[in-house]
Amino acid sequence: MSSDKLITFVSGLKMFLEHEIQSLSAEIESLKNPQTLSPTPRLDELREENAKLKYRLNILKRSLQEDDTDCSKSMMNINQRLQEVFGEAIRASCPELDNPPLAVTPNQQAKFGDYQCNSAMAMAQMLKAKGIKVNPREIAEKIIQNLSDNELIEKTEIAGPGFINIHLKRTFVSKLLSNLLINGVQPPPLASRKKVVVDFSSPNIAKEMHVGHLRSTIIGDSMCRLFEFLGYDVLRLNHVGDWGTQFGMLIAHLQDKFPDYLTISPPIRDLQAFYKESKKRFDEEEDFKKRAYQCVVKLQSKEPDFIKGWNLICDVSRREFQKVYNCLDIQIIERGESYYQDKMTEVVKEFEEKGLVEIDEGRKIVFVPGQPIPLTIVKSDGGYTYDTSDLAALRQRIFDEKADIIIYVTDSGQGTHFQVVFAAAQLIGWYNPQVTRVEHAGFGVVLGEDKKKFKTRSGDTVRLMDLLDEGLKRSMDKLKDKERDKVLTPEELTKAQSSVAFGCIKYADLSHNRINDYVFSFDKMLDDRGNTAAYLLYAFTRIRSIARLANIAEATLRKAAETTEVILDHEKEWKLGKCILRFPEILQKILDDLLLHTLCDYLYELATTFTEFYDSCYCVEKDRQTGEVVKVNMWRMLLCEATAAIMAKGFDILGITPVQRM
């Protein structure tokens, strides 16, 4: 549900409850006075009804109070609130326009105010198309005249051809900051708890995870964290490659080279080597190819020995995958291609019954109007394909999981494939894109510093565990260069090492627009200057240390949040306060476009804005001679706390773990 629909729903619910309360109150009042009732045998019944009505009234009042409480605890999306206010004014100003444009954005220059409404120019163009010539400034004046009384706008000004500059009330911003400090970083209220399925990571059984799996794993996890924070019911799925012809090849080869495969599986590196050898034999030896196909048939028939060998291979692979997931703190449920095997027959049958299947050289294919390529749902040998598997998975997620949102996080090279799969699902009537959101979140490849695909010096694909181990090594070197090993305990040093290593690897990926390729560089990602995790982690640690160094207890700060007004008189206090409160706007944008670099850019902006504030506004004043604290500006300490709270939640969504000391 969009933000506008959510607000409309909550407002409508409140109006309904208030109307119910008024009706019930009036009915109760009439029942209270027996003189207004003619004596009838029903008097006792009416009194009993009166008691029931009172009970219902109390329940409704409590429900309304709880609704108000939940909303007041949530962080307000200021941009969204401004859009509501200006949306009403725009519609009142030009009732002759259907769906007039609504454009409210943060102002880039403080001297022009805090936000800007840019609708007047576009409205003038729409009116011109209707034969009505109006100056955009006149429209802007009308909009301002139609603004209803509200809690957030101090004043408005018209600039240029019709821009409306918006200045917020400082008391309003101060109140929102106090709400944040008292209640913590809370998501907006949800009208309904939607089900979200995110398909990400997806390595192949019998192969080691390599750098190609890095982006899907990191991006998919962060998307899940965002949906989870916002209150959605999230199912994290690992659609591993664990079925198909390659397992017939591998088992046939193991029968020759590793006859104990039914009791113990080779280690993952040997398995990967065996897989390469089996592929070579499959391509070159006709007898081996026939035997491999026989093994596939036996595996698909679920013959016990073949299932046992297959399970051992899967278990070895899972243990290796889990090492990566443990390092990166990834929670994910495996549901591989094998899970959907029994469901593929139903998919083929359904497409055939709807008359959507064509026969092409023995294959069963589906042409979707407007799509560049057909789907092959049954091969000429009777086997199923990735097309069939992905259709079965999508069908299961729509009908069995009852998902409202389904996100596929894979490389952009699979974009056309998913485009056709989604179009076929709509063609057959599985879902309506206006109701169910099904989306491919594609991403570019990881490049080496030579701008070519990231590989080892020997030309092999980089193992993901090797990359993570190298990150740990370089992170420790960096910490020792900064002499952190001299001030941190061994346990703190190890925590800082993991935080910096894995945080930097994640942030380097997430801080780039996922659609583009990005260059992997340990030197750049470990640099503690600029928009890097290292810089943000150090900045966060410094902010957290301010209260500790000033000997201000956490309980004191909690009490101050309830009793101290956050003063925003200094321009840097004002700038920081507004920046902190833009957090809900940032999350809403990411929810719409799934581009996580927006959050990274915001956290960097927040950190640099905080530095400007801290350099200009004394939070703690100390005696120059003794170093003792002589004055604490508590409202500024609260701004420090609010900044840290937002940064911590941002880190959590990105899957980065900060530490207390670094």
XYZ file of C-alpha atoms in Angstrom:
662
model
C 0.000 0.000 0.000
C 1.367 3.459 -0.908
C 1.964 6.131 1.738
C -1.024 8.178 0.528
C -3.312 5.149 0.657
C -2.017 4.275 4.137
C -2.771 7.773 5.472
C -6.205 7.715 3.809
C -6.919 4.310 5.351
C -5.889 5.418 8.866
C -7.871 8.686 8.555
C -10.925 6.793 7.322
C -10.640 4.283 10.162
C -10.451 7.096 12.710
C -13.494 8.848 11.225
C -15.436 5.579 11.301
C -14.517 4.893 14.928
C -15.313 8.463 15.979
C -18.703 8.259 14.235
C -19.412 4.946 15.959
C -18.496 6.467 19.325
C -20.809 9.456 18.753
C -23.684 7.196 17.714
C -23.209 4.867 20.657
C -22.839 7.770 23.091
C -26.118 9.292 21.874
C -27.872 5.937 22.175
C -26.510 5.407 25.683
C -27.655 8.886 26.767
C -31.188 8.161 25.550
C -31.194 4.898 27.470
C -29.879 6.511 30.651
C -33.108 8.470 31.190
C -35.940 6.029 31.981
C -38.502 8.872 31.804
C -38.065 9.071 28.049
C -38.964 5.400 27.778
C -42.574 4.252 27.967
C -42.912 1.475 30.538
C -42.755 -1.753 28.580
C -41.757 -5.329 29.355
C -38.636 -4.620 27.247
C -37.144 -2.185 29.782
C -34.839 -4.840 31.278
C -33.751 -5.825 27.793
C -32.965 -2.209 26.960
C -30.933 -1.806 30.143
C -28.988 -4.936 29.227
C -28.493 -3.495 25.745
C -27.279 -0.280 27.384
C -24.603 -2.236 29.287
C -23.482 -3.957 26.068
C -23.309 -0.636 24.252
C -21.142 0.822 27.026
C -18.809 -2.153 26.708
C -18.564 -1.685 22.927
C -18.000 2.037 23.390
C -15.068 1.428 25.742
C -13.511 -1.032 23.297
C -13.832 1.476 20.440
C -12.341 4.277 22.553
C -9.396 2.057 23.517
C -8.905 1.092 19.853
C -8.858 4.752 18.840
C -6.420 5.628 21.623
C -4.121 2.748 20.623
C -4.260 3.890 17.003
C -3.301 7.440 18.027
C -0.512 6.097 20.250
C 0.965 3.924 17.487
C 0.895 6.830 15.031
C 2.452 9.261 17.523
C 5.321 6.839 18.227
C 6.142 6.484 14.541
C 8.558 8.824 12.812
C 6.650 11.212 10.563
C 7.491 11.350 6.880
C 7.588 15.160 6.560
C 7.612 15.091 2.767
C 4.553 12.854 2.757
C 2.747 15.152 5.215
C 3.589 18.192 3.054
C 2.259 16.348 0.006
C -1.047 15.809 1.818
C -1.317 19.505 2.720
C -0.301 20.743 -0.741
C -2.314 18.045 -2.513
C -5.526 19.388 -0.949
C -4.566 22.984 -1.789
C -3.686 22.114 -5.396
C -6.986 20.301 -5.967
C -8.895 23.245 -4.476
C -6.942 25.719 -6.635
C -7.610 23.956 -9.947
C -10.697 21.730 -9.634
C -10.890 21.627 -13.447
C -7.719 19.502 -13.612
C -7.883 15.723 -13.240
C -4.920 14.359 -11.258
C -2.977 17.636 -11.055
C 0.785 17.140 -10.576
C 2.096 17.098 -7.015
C 5.825 17.763 -6.623
C 7.270 18.471 -3.165
C 11.015 17.991 -2.632
C 13.631 19.023 -0.047
C 15.275 22.328 -0.918
C 18.938 22.035 -1.863
C 19.819 25.528 -0.610
C 18.846 26.536 2.939
C 18.364 30.196 1.996
C 15.348 29.184 -0.123
C 13.632 27.333 2.718
C 13.366 23.702 3.742
C 11.127 22.187 1.046
C 9.817 23.340 -2.298
C 6.579 22.738 -4.191
C 7.167 22.812 -7.954
C 3.649 21.991 -9.182
C 2.540 25.397 -10.480
C 4.546 25.325 -13.733
C 3.292 21.862 -14.747
C -0.287 22.860 -13.834
C 0.019 25.944 -16.070
C 1.037 23.682 -18.968
C -1.949 21.394 -18.356
C -4.328 24.370 -18.277
C -2.745 25.747 -21.465
C -3.507 22.425 -23.184
C -7.145 22.992 -22.202
C -7.055 26.471 -23.749
C -6.733 28.309 -20.431
C -3.735 30.620 -20.180
C -2.627 31.299 -16.595
C 0.661 32.599 -15.191
C 2.315 29.913 -12.991
C 2.878 32.519 -10.243
C -0.879 33.131 -10.109
C -1.421 29.393 -9.657
C 1.237 29.347 -6.912
C -0.576 32.214 -5.131
C -3.869 30.308 -5.339
C -2.222 27.194 -3.897
C -0.873 29.190 -0.935
C -4.297 30.778 -0.343
C -5.869 27.316 -0.222
C -3.380 25.850 2.263
C -5.292 24.610 5.298
C -4.159 25.310 8.844
C -1.451 22.792 9.682
C 1.110 21.997 12.313
C 4.280 22.098 10.229
C 4.505 25.140 7.913
C 5.886 28.398 9.320
C 5.666 30.393 6.080
C 5.705 30.062 2.285
C 7.256 32.265 -0.418
C 6.877 32.312 -4.195
C 10.157 32.415 -6.132
C 11.093 32.522 -9.818
C 8.442 31.395 -12.302
C 6.251 29.789 -9.622
C 8.314 27.772 -7.134
C 6.790 27.722 -3.661
C 9.479 27.728 -0.964
C 8.349 26.134 2.293
C 9.762 26.995 5.725
C 9.054 24.520 8.537
C 8.191 25.496 12.102
C 11.180 24.979 14.387
C 8.914 23.974 17.267
C 7.410 21.275 15.029
C 10.841 19.857 14.099
C 11.903 20.009 17.761
C 8.798 18.062 18.782
C 9.488 15.341 16.178
C 13.069 15.009 17.428
C 11.822 14.606 21.014
C 9.393 11.934 19.815
C 12.284 10.100 18.135
C 14.425 10.271 21.280
C 11.630 9.038 23.552
C 10.238 6.265 21.333
C 13.291 5.280 19.300
C 13.443 4.884 15.528
C 9.983 3.524 14.721
C 8.592 2.576 11.284
C 5.387 4.150 9.965
C 2.169 2.286 10.846
C 1.129 -0.431 8.387
C -2.496 -0.713 7.290
C -1.914 -4.413 6.634
C 1.069 -6.708 7.142
C 1.952 -7.665 3.591
C 3.809 -10.862 2.714
C 7.121 -10.327 0.921
C 9.228 -13.032 -0.737
C 12.831 -12.142 -1.609
C 14.745 -14.622 -3.804
C 18.481 -13.966 -3.420
C 22.010 -15.445 -3.165
C 21.197 -18.671 -5.090
C 24.538 -20.509 -5.423
C 24.833 -23.918 -7.110
C 25.250 -27.190 -5.237
C 28.628 -28.897 -5.796
C 30.241 -25.551 -6.535
C 31.900 -23.058 -4.224
C 30.371 -19.634 -3.749
C 32.372 -17.123 -5.756
C 32.501 -13.351 -6.107
C 29.568 -13.524 -8.534
C 27.306 -14.477 -5.609
C 28.477 -11.545 -3.493
C 26.141 -8.878 -4.853
C 22.957 -10.972 -4.806
C 23.651 -12.063 -1.221
C 24.414 -8.581 0.119
C 21.719 -6.689 -1.806
C 19.015 -9.287 -1.117
C 19.769 -9.387 2.613
C 19.597 -5.586 2.870
C 16.253 -5.495 1.052
C 14.905 -8.090 3.491
C 16.138 -6.023 6.441
C 14.348 -2.949 5.082
C 11.043 -4.784 4.619
C 11.397 -6.395 8.061
C 12.018 -3.042 9.767
C 8.927 -1.606 8.070
C 6.840 -4.435 9.525
C 6.299 -6.730 6.545
C 6.180 -10.526 6.814
C 9.362 -11.478 4.944
C 10.312 -14.881 3.528
C 14.024 -15.014 2.593
C 14.518 -17.713 -0.051
C 17.723 -19.279 -1.370
C 16.782 -20.742 -4.779
C 19.877 -22.963 -5.063
C 20.733 -24.970 -8.170
C 20.344 -28.493 -6.773
C 18.676 -30.467 -9.569
C 18.973 -31.328 -13.228
C 21.261 -33.040 -15.721
C 24.447 -31.832 -14.001
C 23.723 -34.109 -11.023
C 23.321 -37.134 -13.277
C 26.693 -36.262 -14.816
C 28.330 -35.788 -11.416
C 26.963 -39.020 -9.903
C 27.984 -41.048 -12.984
C 31.495 -39.603 -12.713
C 31.681 -40.255 -8.947
C 30.735 -43.895 -9.566
C 33.982 -44.186 -11.543
C 36.312 -41.881 -9.597
C 34.958 -41.836 -6.031
C 33.082 -45.114 -5.416
C 32.540 -44.286 -1.708
C 30.286 -41.367 -2.644
C 27.270 -43.111 -1.049
C 28.873 -43.064 2.409
C 30.994 -39.920 2.296
C 30.992 -37.006 -0.111
C 34.238 -35.465 -1.361
C 35.126 -32.020 0.071
C 33.726 -29.059 -1.848
C 36.923 -28.306 -3.816
C 37.169 -31.904 -4.990
C 33.465 -31.883 -5.848
C 33.964 -28.801 -7.982
C 36.892 -30.472 -9.774
C 34.831 -33.639 -10.282
C 32.006 -31.512 -11.692
C 34.348 -29.953 -14.298
C 35.661 -33.393 -15.243
C 32.116 -34.807 -15.565
C 31.110 -31.923 -17.838
C 34.110 -32.585 -20.086
C 33.257 -36.312 -20.303
C 29.587 -35.515 -20.946
C 30.549 -33.340 -23.924
C 33.119 -35.779 -25.353
C 32.099 -39.382 -24.447
C 28.829 -40.675 -25.894
C 28.682 -43.735 -23.568
C 29.209 -41.547 -20.512
C 26.523 -39.165 -21.740
C 24.002 -42.028 -21.981
C 24.916 -43.255 -18.488
C 24.602 -39.703 -17.111
C 21.077 -39.453 -18.538
C 20.216 -42.817 -16.958
C 21.426 -41.433 -13.615
C 19.217 -38.361 -14.101
C 16.184 -40.617 -14.664
C 17.004 -42.655 -11.540
C 17.491 -39.480 -9.494
C 14.177 -38.048 -10.735
C 12.535 -41.395 -9.948
C 13.925 -40.949 -6.411
C 15.759 -44.275 -6.278
C 17.135 -44.502 -2.694
C 20.845 -44.827 -3.537
C 20.782 -41.893 -5.925
C 18.850 -39.699 -3.473
C 21.328 -40.661 -0.727
C 24.341 -39.690 -2.856
C 22.627 -36.470 -3.929
C 21.824 -35.559 -0.317
C 25.465 -36.055 0.727
C 26.619 -33.753 -2.077
C 24.030 -31.128 -1.018
C 25.055 -31.339 2.640
C 28.734 -30.721 1.857
C 27.774 -27.695 -0.236
C 25.408 -26.306 2.420
C 28.121 -26.406 5.070
C 30.394 -24.374 2.796
C 27.651 -21.887 1.984
C 26.938 -21.465 5.689
C 30.517 -20.355 6.362
C 29.917 -17.376 4.058
C 26.481 -16.665 5.524
C 27.900 -16.751 9.068
C 30.590 -14.207 8.155
C 28.077 -11.874 6.527
C 25.319 -12.463 9.132
C 22.856 -13.715 6.500
C 19.644 -15.503 7.481
C 18.111 -17.438 4.580
C 15.903 -20.475 3.953
C 17.023 -22.934 1.283
C 14.357 -23.872 -1.206
C 16.153 -25.104 -4.300
C 15.017 -26.162 -7.737
C 14.326 -29.684 -6.410
C 11.548 -28.250 -4.215
C 9.520 -27.317 -7.287
C 9.995 -30.541 -9.336
C 6.618 -32.019 -8.433
C 4.907 -28.706 -9.160
C 6.166 -28.382 -12.731
C 3.733 -30.932 -14.159
C 0.835 -28.793 -12.889
C 2.334 -25.716 -14.557
C 2.652 -27.434 -17.948
C -0.865 -28.858 -17.633
C -2.329 -25.444 -16.803
C -0.675 -23.758 -19.791
C -1.871 -26.587 -22.065
C -5.453 -26.358 -20.777
C -5.475 -22.619 -21.478
C -4.342 -23.299 -25.054
C -1.091 -21.375 -24.637
C 1.343 -24.164 -25.598
C 2.804 -24.674 -29.069
C 4.938 -27.605 -30.284
C 8.250 -26.644 -31.880
C 10.580 -29.476 -33.005
C 9.363 -31.630 -30.129
C 9.601 -28.849 -27.544
C 6.608 -27.345 -25.757
C 6.917 -23.581 -25.903
C 4.850 -20.576 -24.815
C 4.840 -17.362 -26.860
C 3.851 -14.327 -24.809
C 2.581 -11.425 -26.953
C 5.025 -8.517 -26.986
C 7.935 -10.534 -25.578
C 11.218 -11.042 -27.485
C 11.630 -14.774 -26.858
C 9.358 -17.755 -26.075
C 9.513 -19.863 -22.924
C 10.454 -23.524 -23.277
C 8.464 -25.389 -20.645
C 9.242 -28.940 -21.838
C 12.377 -29.970 -23.769
C 12.225 -32.348 -26.727
C 13.483 -35.181 -24.471
C 10.578 -34.553 -22.054
C 12.676 -32.789 -19.407
C 11.893 -29.498 -17.752
C 13.899 -26.262 -17.992
C 14.779 -23.182 -15.938
C 11.676 -21.599 -17.490
C 9.472 -24.350 -16.058
C 11.212 -24.199 -12.680
C 10.866 -20.418 -12.377
C 7.210 -20.522 -13.436
C 6.525 -23.215 -10.812
C 8.356 -21.170 -8.161
C 6.420 -18.013 -9.025
C 3.105 -19.876 -8.977
C 3.904 -21.389 -5.577
C 4.847 -17.994 -4.141
C 1.664 -16.374 -5.404
C -0.856 -19.076 -4.480
C 0.712 -21.022 -1.591
C 2.739 -18.287 0.101
C 0.089 -15.692 -0.831
C 2.836 -13.136 -1.395
C 1.913 -9.512 -2.059
C 5.456 -8.591 -3.117
C 7.981 -10.907 -4.822
C 11.513 -9.665 -5.489
C 14.159 -11.550 -7.508
C 17.714 -10.369 -6.820
C 19.884 -11.694 -9.652
C 22.323 -10.214 -12.155
C 20.942 -7.958 -14.883
C 21.788 -10.579 -17.517
C 18.690 -12.497 -16.417
C 16.453 -9.487 -16.917
C 14.894 -10.663 -20.190
C 14.264 -14.148 -18.782
C 12.335 -12.797 -15.795
C 10.520 -10.257 -17.952
C 9.096 -13.109 -20.068
C 8.330 -15.306 -17.028
C 6.407 -12.460 -15.351
C 4.548 -11.682 -18.589
C 3.559 -15.357 -18.969
C 2.280 -15.434 -15.372
C 0.130 -12.371 -16.084
C -1.065 -13.853 -19.382
C -2.341 -16.994 -17.677
C -3.979 -14.907 -14.947
C -1.854 -15.782 -11.931
C -1.507 -12.198 -10.803
C -2.454 -8.608 -11.566
C 0.557 -6.242 -11.438
C -1.730 -3.531 -10.020
C -2.339 -5.768 -6.989
C 0.765 -7.966 -6.660
C 4.245 -6.488 -7.068
C 6.585 -8.892 -8.870
C 9.954 -7.379 -9.697
C 13.425 -8.307 -10.885
C 16.028 -6.266 -8.979
C 18.940 -6.697 -11.369
C 22.528 -5.680 -10.716
C 25.800 -5.227 -12.599
C 28.931 -7.345 -12.282
C 31.893 -6.972 -9.919
C 34.993 -5.715 -11.754
C 38.650 -5.806 -10.805
C 40.713 -2.612 -10.706
C 41.595 -3.270 -14.360
C 37.865 -2.730 -15.130
C 37.536 -6.361 -16.257
C 35.599 -9.168 -14.582
C 37.037 -9.746 -11.116
C 39.307 -12.831 -11.285
C 42.426 -14.240 -9.646
C 45.837 -13.742 -11.270
C 45.563 -17.225 -12.767
C 42.268 -16.215 -14.368
C 40.012 -18.254 -12.058
C 36.857 -16.850 -10.489
C 37.560 -15.489 -6.993
C 36.259 -17.729 -4.185
C 34.010 -15.759 -1.863
C 35.634 -17.174 1.294
C 39.076 -16.138 -0.014
C 37.776 -12.608 -0.546
C 36.279 -12.463 2.974
C 39.506 -13.808 4.525
C 41.528 -11.203 2.635
C 39.140 -8.543 3.964
C 39.783 -9.700 7.536
C 43.548 -9.609 7.026
C 43.531 -6.112 5.528
C 41.128 -4.851 8.177
C 43.492 -5.970 10.956
C 46.438 -4.354 9.172
C 44.473 -1.098 8.998
C 43.569 -1.208 12.685
C 47.198 -1.851 13.644
C 48.369 1.007 11.413
C 46.060 3.246 13.447
C 47.506 1.666 16.640
C 44.093 0.469 17.752
C 45.701 -2.732 19.008
C 47.342 -0.636 21.759
C 44.060 0.706 23.168
C 41.590 -2.110 22.489
C 41.376 -5.430 24.307
C 41.976 -8.533 22.137
C 38.216 -9.196 22.124
C 37.431 -5.589 21.115
C 40.085 -5.725 18.412
C 38.595 -8.905 16.913
C 35.112 -7.373 16.919
C 36.430 -4.202 15.276
C 38.249 -6.320 12.671
C 35.059 -8.164 11.648
C 32.972 -4.993 11.767
C 35.337 -3.078 9.483
C 36.093 -5.989 7.103
C 32.568 -7.197 6.439
C 31.007 -3.746 6.846
C 33.348 -2.317 4.214
C 32.701 -5.179 1.768
C 28.935 -4.742 2.136
C 28.993 -0.962 2.003
C 31.258 -0.861 -1.061
C 28.602 -2.865 -2.886
C 25.491 -1.164 -1.507
C 26.836 2.393 -1.915
C 26.916 1.937 -5.707
C 23.777 2.018 -7.802
C 23.079 -1.727 -8.083
C 22.161 -1.399 -11.758
C 25.757 -0.486 -12.654
C 28.943 -2.577 -12.597
C 31.311 -1.619 -9.794
C 35.063 -1.850 -9.277
C 36.139 -3.883 -6.246
C 39.057 -2.273 -4.387
C 40.107 -3.115 -0.832
C 42.157 0.098 -0.649
C 39.162 2.291 -1.469
C 36.681 0.470 0.747
C 39.018 0.533 3.779
C 39.795 4.235 3.350
C 38.471 6.139 6.371
C 37.878 9.273 4.286
C 34.908 9.874 2.027
C 31.733 7.851 1.575
C 32.991 4.523 2.950
C 31.932 2.185 5.730
C 35.257 2.780 7.485
C 34.563 6.527 7.688
C 30.969 6.010 8.865
C 31.898 3.374 11.448
C 34.578 5.623 12.948
C 32.166 8.598 12.872
C 29.462 6.551 14.619
C 31.909 5.382 17.295
C 32.994 8.991 17.947
C 29.363 10.164 18.279
C 28.592 7.347 20.699
C 31.655 8.247 22.784
C 30.643 11.897 23.364
C 28.251 11.145 26.228
C 30.666 8.591 27.699
C 33.584 11.043 27.718
C 31.336 13.677 29.315
C 30.344 11.147 32.037
C 26.662 11.426 31.134
C 24.770 8.253 32.006
C 22.272 6.699 29.634
C 19.503 7.153 32.216
C 20.274 10.893 32.340
C 19.913 11.153 28.564
C 16.626 9.216 28.639
C 15.228 11.574 31.266
C 16.490 14.618 29.365
C 14.683 13.395 26.228
C 11.382 13.642 28.131
C 12.029 16.996 29.809
C 14.423 19.010 27.607
C 13.360 20.931 24.503
C 15.665 20.357 21.535
C 16.661 23.934 20.682
C 17.398 24.582 17.007
C 18.466 28.238 17.006
C 21.925 27.749 15.500
C 21.904 27.159 11.729
C 23.930 23.939 12.168
C 21.490 22.636 14.804
C 18.625 23.360 12.396
C 20.397 21.699 9.471
C 21.187 18.565 11.503
C 17.671 18.324 12.973
C 16.079 18.400 9.496
C 18.598 15.905 8.136
C 17.837 13.431 10.938
C 14.107 13.627 10.229
C 14.498 12.870 6.511
C 15.118 9.190 7.370
C 11.496 8.048 6.699
C 11.547 9.813 3.302
C 14.725 7.940 2.368
C 13.229 4.567 3.336
C 10.064 5.282 1.353
C 12.119 6.076 -1.756
C 14.047 2.797 -1.416
C 10.788 0.916 -0.896
C 9.613 2.329 -4.230
C 12.744 1.762 -6.356
C 14.806 -0.807 -4.345
C 17.996 1.260 -4.826
C 19.905 0.967 -1.564
C 22.697 3.383 -2.452
C 20.208 6.134 -1.508
C 20.506 5.037 2.128
C 24.312 5.023 1.945
C 24.343 8.529 0.470
C 21.977 9.677 3.219
C 24.096 8.195 6.032
C 27.177 9.898 4.602
C 25.286 13.195 4.397
C 24.097 12.737 7.988
C 27.642 12.043 9.216
C 29.110 15.083 7.446
C 26.212 17.294 8.625
C 26.860 16.100 12.167
C 30.559 16.990 11.828
C 29.592 20.538 10.759
C 27.297 20.781 13.790
C 29.872 19.403 16.227
C 32.594 21.731 14.939
C 30.343 24.787 15.340
C 28.243 23.975 18.414
C 29.806 23.032 21.745
C 28.030 20.047 23.262
C 30.343 19.760 26.260
C 32.529 22.568 27.592
C 35.595 21.647 29.654
C 37.996 23.598 31.807
C 41.114 24.156 29.708
C 43.394 23.681 32.687
C 41.892 20.653 34.418
C 39.893 19.077 31.585
C 36.868 18.823 33.884
C 33.388 19.208 32.406
C 32.020 22.636 33.369
C 28.927 22.795 31.154
C 26.766 20.361 29.200
C 24.405 21.659 26.510
C 21.860 18.907 26.963
C 19.755 19.680 23.886
C 22.892 19.302 21.774
C 23.715 16.028 23.488
C 20.221 14.915 22.489
C 20.976 15.839 18.870
C 24.059 13.605 19.134
C 21.885 10.766 20.434
C 19.283 11.214 17.689
C 22.019 11.161 15.020
C 23.496 7.972 16.478
C 20.061 6.310 16.676
C 19.366 6.960 12.992
C 22.858 5.829 11.961
C 22.482 2.625 13.987
C 19.178 1.797 12.301
C 20.663 2.616 8.889
C 23.595 0.285 9.597
C 21.163 -2.431 10.662
C 19.254 -2.169 7.355
C 22.554 -2.362 5.455
C 23.600 -5.413 7.517
C 26.580 -3.589 9.071
C 27.486 -4.204 12.723
C 29.104 -1.217 14.478
C 31.091 -1.691 17.675
C 31.341 0.498 20.786
C 35.069 1.104 20.430
C 37.296 1.184 17.359
